[in-house]
Short mmCIF file of C-alpha atoms and ligand atoms in Angstrom, two decimals:
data_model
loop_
_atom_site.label_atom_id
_atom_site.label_comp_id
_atom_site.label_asym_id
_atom_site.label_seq_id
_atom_site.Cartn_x
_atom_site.Cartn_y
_atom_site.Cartn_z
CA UNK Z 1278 19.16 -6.56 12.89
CA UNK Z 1279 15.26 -7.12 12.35
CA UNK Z 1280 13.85 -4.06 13.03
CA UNK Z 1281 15.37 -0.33 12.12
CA UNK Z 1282 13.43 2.36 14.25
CA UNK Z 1283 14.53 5.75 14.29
CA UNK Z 1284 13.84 8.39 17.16
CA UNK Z 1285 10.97 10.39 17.05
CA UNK Z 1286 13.30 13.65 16.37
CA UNK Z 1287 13.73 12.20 12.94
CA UNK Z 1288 10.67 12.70 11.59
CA UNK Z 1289 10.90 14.23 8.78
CA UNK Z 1290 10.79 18.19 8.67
CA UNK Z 1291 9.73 18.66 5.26
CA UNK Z 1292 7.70 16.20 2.23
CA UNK Z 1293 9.12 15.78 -0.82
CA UNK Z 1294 7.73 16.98 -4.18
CA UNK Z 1295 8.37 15.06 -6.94
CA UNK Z 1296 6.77 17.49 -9.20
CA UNK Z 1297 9.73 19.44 -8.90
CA UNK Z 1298 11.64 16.63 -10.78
CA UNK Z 1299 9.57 16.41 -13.24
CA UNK Z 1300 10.93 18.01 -16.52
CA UNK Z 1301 7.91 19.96 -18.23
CA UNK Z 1302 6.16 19.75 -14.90
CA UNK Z 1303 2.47 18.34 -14.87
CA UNK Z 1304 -0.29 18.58 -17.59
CA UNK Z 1305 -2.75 21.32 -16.79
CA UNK Z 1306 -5.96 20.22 -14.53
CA UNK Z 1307 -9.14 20.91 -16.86
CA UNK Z 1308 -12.35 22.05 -15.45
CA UNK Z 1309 -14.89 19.48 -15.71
CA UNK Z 1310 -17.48 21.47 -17.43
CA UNK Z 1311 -15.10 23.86 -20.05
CA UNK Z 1312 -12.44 21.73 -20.19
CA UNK Z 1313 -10.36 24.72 -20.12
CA UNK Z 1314 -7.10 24.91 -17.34
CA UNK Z 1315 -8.95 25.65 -14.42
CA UNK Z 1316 -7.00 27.84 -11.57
CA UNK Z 1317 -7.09 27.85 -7.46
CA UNK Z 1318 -10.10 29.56 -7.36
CA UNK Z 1319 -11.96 26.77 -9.17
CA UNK Z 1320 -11.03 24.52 -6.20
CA UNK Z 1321 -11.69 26.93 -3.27
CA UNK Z 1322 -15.30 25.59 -2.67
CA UNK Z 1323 -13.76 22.12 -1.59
CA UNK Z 1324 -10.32 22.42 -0.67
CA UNK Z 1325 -8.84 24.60 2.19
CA UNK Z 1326 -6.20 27.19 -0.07
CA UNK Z 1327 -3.28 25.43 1.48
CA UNK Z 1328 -3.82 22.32 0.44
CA UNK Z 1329 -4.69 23.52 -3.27
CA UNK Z 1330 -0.94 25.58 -3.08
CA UNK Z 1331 0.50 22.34 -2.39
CA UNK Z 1332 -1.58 20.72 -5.50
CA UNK Z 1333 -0.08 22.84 -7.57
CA UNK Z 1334 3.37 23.81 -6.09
CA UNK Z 1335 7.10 22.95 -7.33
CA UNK Z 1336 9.04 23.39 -4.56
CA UNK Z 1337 11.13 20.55 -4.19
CA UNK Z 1338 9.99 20.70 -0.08
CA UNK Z 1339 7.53 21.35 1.42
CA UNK Z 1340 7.40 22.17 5.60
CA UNK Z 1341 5.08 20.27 7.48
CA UNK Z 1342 3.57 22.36 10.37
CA UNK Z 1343 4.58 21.53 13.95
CA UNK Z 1344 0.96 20.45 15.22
CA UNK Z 1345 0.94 17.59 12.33
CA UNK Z 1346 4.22 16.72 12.55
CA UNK Z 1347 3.29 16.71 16.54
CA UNK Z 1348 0.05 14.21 15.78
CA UNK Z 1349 2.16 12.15 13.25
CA UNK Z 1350 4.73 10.87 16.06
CA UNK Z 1351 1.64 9.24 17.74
CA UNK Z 1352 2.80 6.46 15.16
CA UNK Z 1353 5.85 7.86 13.31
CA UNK Z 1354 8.59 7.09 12.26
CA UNK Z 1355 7.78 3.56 11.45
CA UNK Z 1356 9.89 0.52 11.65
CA UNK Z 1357 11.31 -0.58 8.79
CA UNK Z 1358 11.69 -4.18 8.86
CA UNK Z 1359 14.06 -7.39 7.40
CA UNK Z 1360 11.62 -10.33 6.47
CA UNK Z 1361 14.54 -12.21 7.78
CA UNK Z 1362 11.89 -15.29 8.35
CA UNK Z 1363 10.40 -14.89 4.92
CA UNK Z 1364 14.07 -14.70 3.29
CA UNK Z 1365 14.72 -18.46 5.32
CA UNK Z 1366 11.16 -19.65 3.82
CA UNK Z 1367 12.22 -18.50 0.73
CA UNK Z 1368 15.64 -19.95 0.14
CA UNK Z 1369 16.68 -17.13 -1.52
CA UNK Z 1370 20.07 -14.57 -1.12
CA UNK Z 1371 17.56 -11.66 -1.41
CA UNK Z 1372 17.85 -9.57 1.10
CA UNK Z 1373 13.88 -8.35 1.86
CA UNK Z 1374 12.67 -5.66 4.09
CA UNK Z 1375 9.40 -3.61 4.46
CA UNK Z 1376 8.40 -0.41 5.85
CA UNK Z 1377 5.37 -1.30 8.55
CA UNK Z 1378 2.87 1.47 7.89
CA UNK Z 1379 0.22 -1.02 9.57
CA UNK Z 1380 1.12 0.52 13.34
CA UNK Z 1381 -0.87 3.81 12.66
CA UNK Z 1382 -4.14 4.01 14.25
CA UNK Z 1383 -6.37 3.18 11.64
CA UNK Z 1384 -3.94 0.52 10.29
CA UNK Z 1385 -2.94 1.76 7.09
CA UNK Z 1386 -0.43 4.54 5.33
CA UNK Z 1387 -4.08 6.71 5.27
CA UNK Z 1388 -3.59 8.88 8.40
CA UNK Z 1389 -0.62 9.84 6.91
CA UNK Z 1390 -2.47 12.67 4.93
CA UNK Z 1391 -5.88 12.36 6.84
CA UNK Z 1392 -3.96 14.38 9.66
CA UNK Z 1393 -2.99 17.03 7.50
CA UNK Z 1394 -5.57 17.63 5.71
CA UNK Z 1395 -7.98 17.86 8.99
CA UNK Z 1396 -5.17 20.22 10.37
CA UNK Z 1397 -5.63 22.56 7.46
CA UNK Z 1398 -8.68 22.42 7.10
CA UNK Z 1399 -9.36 23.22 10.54
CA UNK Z 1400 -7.27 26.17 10.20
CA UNK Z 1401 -8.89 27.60 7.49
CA UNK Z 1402 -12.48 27.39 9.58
CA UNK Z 1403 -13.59 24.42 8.53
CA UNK Z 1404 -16.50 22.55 10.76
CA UNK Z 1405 -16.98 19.63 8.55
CA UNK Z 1406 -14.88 17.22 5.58
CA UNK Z 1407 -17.23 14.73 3.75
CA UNK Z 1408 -15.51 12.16 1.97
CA UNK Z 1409 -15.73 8.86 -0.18
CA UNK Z 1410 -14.14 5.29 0.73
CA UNK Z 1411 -14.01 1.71 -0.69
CA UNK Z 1412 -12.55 -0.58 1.83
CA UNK Z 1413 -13.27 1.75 4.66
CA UNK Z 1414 -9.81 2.17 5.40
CA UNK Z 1415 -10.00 6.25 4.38
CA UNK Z 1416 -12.89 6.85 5.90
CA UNK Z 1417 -11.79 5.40 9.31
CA UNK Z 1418 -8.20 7.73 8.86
CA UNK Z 1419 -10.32 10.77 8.51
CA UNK Z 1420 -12.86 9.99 11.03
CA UNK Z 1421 -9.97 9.71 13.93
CA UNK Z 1422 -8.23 12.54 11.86
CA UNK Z 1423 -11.35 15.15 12.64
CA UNK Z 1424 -11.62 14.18 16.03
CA UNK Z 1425 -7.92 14.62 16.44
CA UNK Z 1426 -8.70 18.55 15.32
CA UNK Z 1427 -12.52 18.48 16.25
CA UNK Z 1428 -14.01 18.16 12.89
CA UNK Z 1429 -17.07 16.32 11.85
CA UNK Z 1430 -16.88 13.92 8.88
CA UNK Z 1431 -19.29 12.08 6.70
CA UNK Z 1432 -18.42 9.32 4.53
CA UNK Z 1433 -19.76 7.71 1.84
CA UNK Z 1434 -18.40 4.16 1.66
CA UNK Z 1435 -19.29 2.03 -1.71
CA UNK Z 1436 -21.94 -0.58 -1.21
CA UNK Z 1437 -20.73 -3.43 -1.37
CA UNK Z 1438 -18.02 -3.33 1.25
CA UNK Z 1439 -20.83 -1.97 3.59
CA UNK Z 1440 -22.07 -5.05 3.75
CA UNK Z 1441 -18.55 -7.42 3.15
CA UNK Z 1442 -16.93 -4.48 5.87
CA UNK Z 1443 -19.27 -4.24 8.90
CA UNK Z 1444 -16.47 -3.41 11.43
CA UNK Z 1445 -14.76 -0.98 9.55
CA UNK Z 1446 -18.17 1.26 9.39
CA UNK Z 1447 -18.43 0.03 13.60
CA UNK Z 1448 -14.24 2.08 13.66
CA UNK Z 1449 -15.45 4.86 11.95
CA UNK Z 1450 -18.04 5.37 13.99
CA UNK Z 1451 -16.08 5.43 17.01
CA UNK Z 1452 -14.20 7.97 15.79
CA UNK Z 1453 -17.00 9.82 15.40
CA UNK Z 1454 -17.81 9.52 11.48
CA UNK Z 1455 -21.30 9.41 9.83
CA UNK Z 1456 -21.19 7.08 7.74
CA UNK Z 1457 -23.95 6.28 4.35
CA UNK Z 1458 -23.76 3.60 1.67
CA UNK Z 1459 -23.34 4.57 -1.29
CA UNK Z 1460 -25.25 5.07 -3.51
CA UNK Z 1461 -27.34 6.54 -1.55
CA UNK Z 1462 -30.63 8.17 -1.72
CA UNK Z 1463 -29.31 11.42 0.24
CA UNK Z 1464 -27.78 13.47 -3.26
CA UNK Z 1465 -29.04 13.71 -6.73
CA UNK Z 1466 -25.93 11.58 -7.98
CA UNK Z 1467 -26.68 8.79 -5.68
CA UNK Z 1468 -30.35 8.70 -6.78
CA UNK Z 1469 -29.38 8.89 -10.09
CA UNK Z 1470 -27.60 5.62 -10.18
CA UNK Z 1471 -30.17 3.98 -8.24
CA UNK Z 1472 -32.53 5.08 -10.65
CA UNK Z 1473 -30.96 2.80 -13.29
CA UNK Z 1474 -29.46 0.40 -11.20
CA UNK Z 1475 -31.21 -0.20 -8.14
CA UNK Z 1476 -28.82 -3.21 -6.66
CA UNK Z 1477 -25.69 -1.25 -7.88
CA UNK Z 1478 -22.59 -2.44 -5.46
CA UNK Z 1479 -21.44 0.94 -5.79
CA UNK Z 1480 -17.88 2.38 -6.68
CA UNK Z 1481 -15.53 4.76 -6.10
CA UNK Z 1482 -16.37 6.64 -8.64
CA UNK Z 1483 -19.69 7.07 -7.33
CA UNK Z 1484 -19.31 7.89 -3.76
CA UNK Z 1485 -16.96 10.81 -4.76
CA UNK Z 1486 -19.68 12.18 -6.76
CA UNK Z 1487 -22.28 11.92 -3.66
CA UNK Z 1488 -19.15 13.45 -1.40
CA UNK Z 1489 -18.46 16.24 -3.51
CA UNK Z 1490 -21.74 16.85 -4.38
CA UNK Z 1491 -22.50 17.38 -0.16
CA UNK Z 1492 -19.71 19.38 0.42
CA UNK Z 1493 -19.72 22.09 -2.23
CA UNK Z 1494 -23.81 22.39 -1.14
CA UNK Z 1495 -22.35 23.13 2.37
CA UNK Z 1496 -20.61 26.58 2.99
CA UNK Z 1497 -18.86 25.30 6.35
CA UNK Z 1498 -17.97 21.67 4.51
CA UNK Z 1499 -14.80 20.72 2.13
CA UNK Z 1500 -14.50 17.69 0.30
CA UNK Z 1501 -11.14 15.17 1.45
CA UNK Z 1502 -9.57 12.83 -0.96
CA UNK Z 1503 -7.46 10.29 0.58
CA UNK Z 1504 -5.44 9.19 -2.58
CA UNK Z 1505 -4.53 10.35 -6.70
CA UNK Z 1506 -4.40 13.90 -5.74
CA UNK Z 1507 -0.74 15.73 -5.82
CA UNK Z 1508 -1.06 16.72 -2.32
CA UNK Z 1509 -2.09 13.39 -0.98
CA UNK Z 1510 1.01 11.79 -2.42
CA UNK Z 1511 3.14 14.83 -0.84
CA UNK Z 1512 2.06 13.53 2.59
CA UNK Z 1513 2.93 10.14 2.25
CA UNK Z 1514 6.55 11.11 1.58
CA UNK Z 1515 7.36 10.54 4.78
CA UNK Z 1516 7.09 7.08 4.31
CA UNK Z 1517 10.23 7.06 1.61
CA UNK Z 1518 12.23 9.78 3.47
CA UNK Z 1519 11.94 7.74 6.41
CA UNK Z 1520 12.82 4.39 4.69
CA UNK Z 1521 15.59 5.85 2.87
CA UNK Z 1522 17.60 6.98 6.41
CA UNK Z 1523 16.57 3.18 7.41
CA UNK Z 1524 18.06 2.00 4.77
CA UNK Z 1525 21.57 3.71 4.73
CA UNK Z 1526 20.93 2.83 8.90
CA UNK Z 1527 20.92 -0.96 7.89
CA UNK Z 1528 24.16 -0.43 5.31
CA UNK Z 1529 21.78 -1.10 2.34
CA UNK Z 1530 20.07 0.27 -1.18
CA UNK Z 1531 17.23 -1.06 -2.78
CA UNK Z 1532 17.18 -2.63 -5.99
CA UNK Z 1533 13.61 -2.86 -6.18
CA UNK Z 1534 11.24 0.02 -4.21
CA UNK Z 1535 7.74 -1.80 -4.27
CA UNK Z 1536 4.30 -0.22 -3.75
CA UNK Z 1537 0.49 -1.48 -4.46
CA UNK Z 1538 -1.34 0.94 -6.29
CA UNK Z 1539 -4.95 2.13 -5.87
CA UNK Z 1540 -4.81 5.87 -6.70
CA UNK Z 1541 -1.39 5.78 -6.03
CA UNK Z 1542 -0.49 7.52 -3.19
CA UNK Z 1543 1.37 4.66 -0.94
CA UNK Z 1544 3.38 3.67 -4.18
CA UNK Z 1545 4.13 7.79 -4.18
CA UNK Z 1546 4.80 8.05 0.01
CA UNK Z 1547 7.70 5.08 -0.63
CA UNK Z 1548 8.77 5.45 -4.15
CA UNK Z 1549 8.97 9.05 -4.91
CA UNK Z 1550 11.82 9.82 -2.15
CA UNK Z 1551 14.06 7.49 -4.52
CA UNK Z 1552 13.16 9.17 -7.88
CA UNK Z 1553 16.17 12.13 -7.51
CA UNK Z 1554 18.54 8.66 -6.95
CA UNK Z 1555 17.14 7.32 -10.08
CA UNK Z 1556 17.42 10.78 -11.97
CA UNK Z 1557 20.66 10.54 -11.21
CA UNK Z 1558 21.46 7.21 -12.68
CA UNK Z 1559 21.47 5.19 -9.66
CA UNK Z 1560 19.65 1.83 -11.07
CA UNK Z 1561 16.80 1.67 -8.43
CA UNK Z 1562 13.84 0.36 -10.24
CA UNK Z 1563 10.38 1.63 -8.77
CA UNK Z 1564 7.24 -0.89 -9.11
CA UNK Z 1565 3.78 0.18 -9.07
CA UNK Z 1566 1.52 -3.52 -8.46
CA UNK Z 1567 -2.38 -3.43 -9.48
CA UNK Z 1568 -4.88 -5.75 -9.34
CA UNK Z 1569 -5.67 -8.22 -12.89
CA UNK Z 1570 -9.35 -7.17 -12.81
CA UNK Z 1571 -8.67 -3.45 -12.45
CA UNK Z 1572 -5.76 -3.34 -13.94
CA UNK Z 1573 -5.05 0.43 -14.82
CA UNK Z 1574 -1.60 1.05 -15.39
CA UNK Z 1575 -1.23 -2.01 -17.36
CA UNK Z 1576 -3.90 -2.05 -19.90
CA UNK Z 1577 -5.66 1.40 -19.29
CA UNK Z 1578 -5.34 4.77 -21.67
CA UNK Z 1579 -2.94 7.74 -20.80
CA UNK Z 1580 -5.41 10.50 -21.22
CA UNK Z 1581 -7.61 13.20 -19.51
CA UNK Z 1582 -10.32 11.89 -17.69
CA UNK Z 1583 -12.37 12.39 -14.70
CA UNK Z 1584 -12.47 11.76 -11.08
CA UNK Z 1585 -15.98 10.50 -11.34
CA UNK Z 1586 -18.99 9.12 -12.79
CA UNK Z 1587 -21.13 12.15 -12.33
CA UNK Z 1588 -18.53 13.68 -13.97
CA UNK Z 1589 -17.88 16.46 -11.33
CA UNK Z 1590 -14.38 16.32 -10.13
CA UNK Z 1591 -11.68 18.20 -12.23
CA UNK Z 1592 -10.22 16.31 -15.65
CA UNK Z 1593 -6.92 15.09 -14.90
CA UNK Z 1594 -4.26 13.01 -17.28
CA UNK Z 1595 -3.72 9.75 -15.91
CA UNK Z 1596 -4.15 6.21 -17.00
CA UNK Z 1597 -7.67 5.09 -16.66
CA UNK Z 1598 -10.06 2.52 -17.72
CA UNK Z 1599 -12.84 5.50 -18.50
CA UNK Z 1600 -14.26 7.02 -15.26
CA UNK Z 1601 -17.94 4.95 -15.66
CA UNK Z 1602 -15.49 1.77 -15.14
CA UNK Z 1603 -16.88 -0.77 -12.71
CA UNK Z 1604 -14.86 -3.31 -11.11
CA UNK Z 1605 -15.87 -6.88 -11.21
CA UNK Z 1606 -17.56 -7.66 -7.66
CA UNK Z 1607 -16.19 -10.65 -7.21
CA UNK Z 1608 -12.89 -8.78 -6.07
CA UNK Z 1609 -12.20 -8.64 -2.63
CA UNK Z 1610 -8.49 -6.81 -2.57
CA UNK Z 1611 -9.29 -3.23 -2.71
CA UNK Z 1612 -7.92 -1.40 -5.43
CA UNK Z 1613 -10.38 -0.43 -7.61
CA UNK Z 1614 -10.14 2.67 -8.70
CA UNK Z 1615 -10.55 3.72 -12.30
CA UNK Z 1616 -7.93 6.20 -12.27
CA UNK Z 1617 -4.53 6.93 -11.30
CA UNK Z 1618 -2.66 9.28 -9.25
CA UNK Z 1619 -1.61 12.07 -12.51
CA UNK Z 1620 2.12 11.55 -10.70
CA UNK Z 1621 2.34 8.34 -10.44
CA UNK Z 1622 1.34 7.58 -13.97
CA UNK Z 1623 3.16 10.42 -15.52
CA UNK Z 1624 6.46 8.21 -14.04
CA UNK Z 1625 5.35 5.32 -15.43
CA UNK Z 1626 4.58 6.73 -18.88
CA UNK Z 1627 7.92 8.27 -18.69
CA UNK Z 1628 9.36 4.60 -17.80
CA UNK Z 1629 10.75 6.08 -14.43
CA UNK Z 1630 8.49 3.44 -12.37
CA UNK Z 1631 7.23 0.43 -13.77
CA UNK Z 1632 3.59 -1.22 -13.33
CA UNK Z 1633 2.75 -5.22 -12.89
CA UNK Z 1634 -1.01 -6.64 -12.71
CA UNK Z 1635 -1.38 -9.97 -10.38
CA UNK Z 1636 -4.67 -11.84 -10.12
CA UNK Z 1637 -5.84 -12.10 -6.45
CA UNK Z 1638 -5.85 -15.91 -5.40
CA UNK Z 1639 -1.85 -15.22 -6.42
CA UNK Z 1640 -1.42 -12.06 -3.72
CA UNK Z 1641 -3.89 -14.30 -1.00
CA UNK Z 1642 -1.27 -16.83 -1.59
CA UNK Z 1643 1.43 -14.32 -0.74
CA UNK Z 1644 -0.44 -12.74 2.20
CA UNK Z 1645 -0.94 -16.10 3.94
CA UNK Z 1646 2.82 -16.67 3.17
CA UNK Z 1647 3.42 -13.42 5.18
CA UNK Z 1648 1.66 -13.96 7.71
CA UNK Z 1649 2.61 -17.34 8.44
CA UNK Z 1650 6.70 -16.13 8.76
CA UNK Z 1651 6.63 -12.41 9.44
CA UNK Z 1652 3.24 -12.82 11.63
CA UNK Z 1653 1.21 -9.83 10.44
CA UNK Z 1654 -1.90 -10.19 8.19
CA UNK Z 1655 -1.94 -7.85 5.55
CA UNK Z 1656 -4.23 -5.61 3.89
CA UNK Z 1657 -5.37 -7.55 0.26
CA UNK Z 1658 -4.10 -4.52 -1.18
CA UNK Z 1659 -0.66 -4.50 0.24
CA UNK Z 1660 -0.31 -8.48 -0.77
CA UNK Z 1661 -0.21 -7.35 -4.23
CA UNK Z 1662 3.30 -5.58 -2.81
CA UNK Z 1663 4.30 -9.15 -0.92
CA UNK Z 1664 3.33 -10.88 -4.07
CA UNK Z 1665 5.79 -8.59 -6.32
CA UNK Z 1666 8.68 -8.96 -3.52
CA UNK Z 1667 8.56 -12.54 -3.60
CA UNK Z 1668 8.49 -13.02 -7.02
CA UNK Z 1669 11.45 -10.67 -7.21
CA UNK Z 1670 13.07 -12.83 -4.07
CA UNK Z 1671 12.65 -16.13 -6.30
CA UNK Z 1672 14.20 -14.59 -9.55
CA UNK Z 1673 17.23 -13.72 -7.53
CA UNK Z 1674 17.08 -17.38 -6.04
CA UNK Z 1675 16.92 -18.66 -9.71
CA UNK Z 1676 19.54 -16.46 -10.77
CA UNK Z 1677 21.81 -17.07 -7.92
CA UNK Z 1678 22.86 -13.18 -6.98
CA UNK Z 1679 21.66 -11.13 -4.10
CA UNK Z 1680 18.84 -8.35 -4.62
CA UNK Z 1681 17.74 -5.81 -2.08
CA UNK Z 1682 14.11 -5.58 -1.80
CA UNK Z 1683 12.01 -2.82 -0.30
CA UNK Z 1684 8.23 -2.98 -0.06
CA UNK Z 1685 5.69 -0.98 1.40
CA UNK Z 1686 3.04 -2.87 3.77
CA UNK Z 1687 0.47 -0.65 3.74
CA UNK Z 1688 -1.44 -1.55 5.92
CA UNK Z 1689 -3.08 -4.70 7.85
CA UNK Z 1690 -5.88 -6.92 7.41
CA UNK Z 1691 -7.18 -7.38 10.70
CA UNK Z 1692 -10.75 -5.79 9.18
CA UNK Z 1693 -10.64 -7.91 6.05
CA UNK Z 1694 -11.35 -11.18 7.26
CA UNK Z 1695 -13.68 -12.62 5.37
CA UNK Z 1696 -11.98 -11.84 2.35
CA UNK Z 1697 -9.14 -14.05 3.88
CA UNK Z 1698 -11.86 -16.73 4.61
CA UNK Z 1699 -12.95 -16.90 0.75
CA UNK Z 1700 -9.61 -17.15 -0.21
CA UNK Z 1701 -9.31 -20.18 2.53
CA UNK Z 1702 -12.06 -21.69 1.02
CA UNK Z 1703 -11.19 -21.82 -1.93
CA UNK Z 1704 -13.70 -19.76 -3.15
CA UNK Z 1705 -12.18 -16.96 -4.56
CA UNK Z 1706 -11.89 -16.32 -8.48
CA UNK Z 1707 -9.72 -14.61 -10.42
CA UNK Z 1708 -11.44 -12.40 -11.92
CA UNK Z 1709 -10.74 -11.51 -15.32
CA UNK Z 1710 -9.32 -8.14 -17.20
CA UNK Z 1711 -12.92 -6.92 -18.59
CA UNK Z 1712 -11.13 -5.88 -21.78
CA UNK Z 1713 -14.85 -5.02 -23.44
CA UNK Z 1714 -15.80 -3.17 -20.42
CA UNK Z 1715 -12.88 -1.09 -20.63
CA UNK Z 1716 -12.76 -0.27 -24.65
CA UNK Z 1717 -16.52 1.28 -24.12
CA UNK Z 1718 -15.63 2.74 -21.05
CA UNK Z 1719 -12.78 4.86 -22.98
CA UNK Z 1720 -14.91 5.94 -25.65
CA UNK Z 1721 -16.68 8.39 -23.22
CA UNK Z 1722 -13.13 9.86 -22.41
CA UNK Z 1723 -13.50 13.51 -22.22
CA UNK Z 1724 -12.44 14.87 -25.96
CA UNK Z 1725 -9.10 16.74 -24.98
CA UNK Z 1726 -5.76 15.90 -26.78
CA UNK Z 1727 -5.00 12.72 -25.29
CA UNK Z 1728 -8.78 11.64 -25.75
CA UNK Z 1729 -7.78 8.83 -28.12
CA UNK Z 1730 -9.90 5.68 -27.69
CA UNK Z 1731 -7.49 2.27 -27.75
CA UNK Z 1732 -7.67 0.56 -31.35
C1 PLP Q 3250 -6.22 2.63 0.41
C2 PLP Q 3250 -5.21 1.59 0.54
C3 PLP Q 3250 -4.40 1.25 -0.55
C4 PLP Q 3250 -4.54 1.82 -1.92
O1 PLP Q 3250 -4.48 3.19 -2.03
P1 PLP Q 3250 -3.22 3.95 -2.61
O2 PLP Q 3250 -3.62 5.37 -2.62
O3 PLP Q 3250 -2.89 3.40 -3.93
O4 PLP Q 3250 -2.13 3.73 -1.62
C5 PLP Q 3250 -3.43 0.29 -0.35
N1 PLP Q 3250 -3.26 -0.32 0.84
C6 PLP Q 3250 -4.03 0.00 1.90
C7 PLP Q 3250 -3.81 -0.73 3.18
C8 PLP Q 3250 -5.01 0.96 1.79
O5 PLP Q 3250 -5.75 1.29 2.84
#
């Protein structure tokens, strides 16, 4: 069979939390300013309460309300698929398939949590979210999200894909969003970097200080994240729960579970369901791919740091390259955050999941591969997945000996065209690991115990 598609009754019922499984649990979230554990209250002015239970929670499930698991199935469950074409191309006796989170609305894994976090926001009285994005794939989840529950949302979408992104600004206003480059001149935090840089391209880091900055000034606002945060990878479960029953539906287990990584959270929505298996001693390995020239679970620090440049956000312990880290602009793939979802690289600390870097001509390469057998176009960031499969495909081809691999497309790349022209061009670089960037970046970690700087 090619494609496995399960009825709409099997949506899931409940997410998974990993935290559960986590021996120890979590390290405690510091407040930005004290440094000191912060508690729910600390969070109330930009997250509805439910969400912020679910931040903090370990239950091993969690139930997902009726109305969001009624909006999900305008997209859900998602084919999982066999790259049966790719395998041919390939020569190889790996057996490949990929979960297909590019049929959802806005065309990536996103409006997997963008729909429940408008939901509860919306219950909790909420008029408007105001949010950050990069590629513009968040903010166009979140835009159709609110409309979905009658919300307004502003977004504040780094620089320079404003201008390499036109048409995903042109989706999210059709959905309704307002959208601003950032930085902008409309918060303090905006002006402030303009101040000092006044062509900055922006980051991610930024915007999310201009976001959060707008909503906690707003009584009626909340702030949205739409990646890193525990909650965020909680909704993407449903991708792994979904892909597991797939699976066992096409008489197979992964070897290999295979996720890009930005913040984390699509790694999390595919990988996580297999962590009990792994816990158990079933050999599943779980691969978390990043980009060379942002490359934070690779060559980053395993410390507390924050969200954000303005230093505003809550101090988390992840891997990071130091939360004033700029990406090189030259990088067109997405993916390019300083940080790290806390559970994603507490698993790869604890050597549960593994992490790989790729330079991006080598994932364009992939993509175009993809596309050319399987016929969809992928998002740059999910070719950094394709890029990982395949290279797992050829090692079983060089090894002679079967391998099951499972990979998450997160989404496509029907709004990243030019980036697929400069790589057609041949005018893409590889942009290197800025290994200087990132040792002074670190040495404005926030002092707390892991606070080390790298020799
Ligand atoms: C946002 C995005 C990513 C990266 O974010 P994660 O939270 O790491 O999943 C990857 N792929 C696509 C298509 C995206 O939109």
């Amino acid at each position: 069979m090619k494609k496995f598609v399960l009825n709409e009754s099997r949506l899931p019922r409940a997410w998974y939390n990993v935290a559960a499984d986590l021996p120890g649990g979590l390290a405690p979230v510091l407040h930005p300013g004290t440094l000191q554990p912060i508690g729910p209250s600390d969070l109330a002015p930009l997250f509805p309460m439910a969400i912020i239970e679910q931040e903090v929670s370990t239950e091993r499930f969690v139930t997902i309300p009726d109305e969001v698991r009624d909006a999900l199935r305008l997209f859900r469950p998602t084919p999982l698929v066999r790259a049966e074409r790719l395998e041919r191309y390939l020569d190889t006796p790996a057996h490949i398939y990929f979960k297909n989170e590019s049929v959802s609305p806005a065309g990536s894994h996103k409006t997997n949590t963008a729909i429940p976090q408008a939901w509860y926001n919306r219950r909790e009285g909420i008029r408007k979210l105001v949010t950050e994005t990069g590629a513009g794939q968040w903010g166009s989840a979140l835009s159709f999200a609110g409309q979905l529950f009658g919300l307004e949302v502003e977004i504040y979408m780094v620089a320079v894909s404003y201008l390499q992104k036109p048409y995903r600004r042109s989706l999210m206003r059709a959905w309704g969003g307002e959208v601003h480059s950032s930085p902008s001149n409309r918060t303090a935090s905006g002006r402030a970097v303009r101040a000092e840089h006044p062509d900055s391209p922006g980051s991610l880091g930024i915007a999310i200080s201009e976001a959060v900055e707008r909503a906690a000034s707003d009584p009626l606002a909340h702030y949205a994240l739409g990646s890193v945060l525990n909650h965020v990878c909680l909704h993407q479960t449903v991708i792994g729960i979904e892909a597991r029953e797939q699976m066992a539906e096409a008489g197979e287990y992964p070897d290999v579970v295979i996720g890009c990584v930005g913040g984390g959270s699509n790694f999390a929505g595919l990988a996580f369901p297999f962590v009990p298996d792994k816990l158990e001693g079933r050999p599943v390995r779980l691969m978390a791919v990043e980009p060379a020239s942002c490359p934070t679970l690779t060559k980053g620090v395993y410390a507390y740091d924050y969200g954000d440049i303005a230093r505003l956000t809550p101090v988390v312990k992840m891997f990071t390259l130091g939360h004033d880290f700029v990406p090189p602009a030259i990088h067109a793939g997405g993916l390019r955050y300083h940080g790290d979802s806390p559970l994603v690289s507490r698993l790869v600390h604890d050597g549960i999941a593994e992490a790989r870097a790729i330079p991006q001509n080598a994932c364009f390469e992939a993509a175009v591969t993809f596309a050319r057998t399987e016929g969809i176009l992928p998002a740059p960031e999910s070719s950094h997945a394709i890029r990982a499969a395949i290279d797992e495909a050829l090692e079983a081809k060089a090894e002679g000996k079967p391998r099951v691999i499972l990979f998450n497309l997160s989404g496509h790349g029907h709004f990243d065209l030019s980036a697929y022209d400069d790589y057609l061009d041949g005018k893409l670089q590889d942009a290197e690991y800025p290994a200087e960037a990132v040792a002074a970046a670190t040495l404005r970690l926030p002092r707390v115990d892991g606070g080390v700087p790298p020799a």
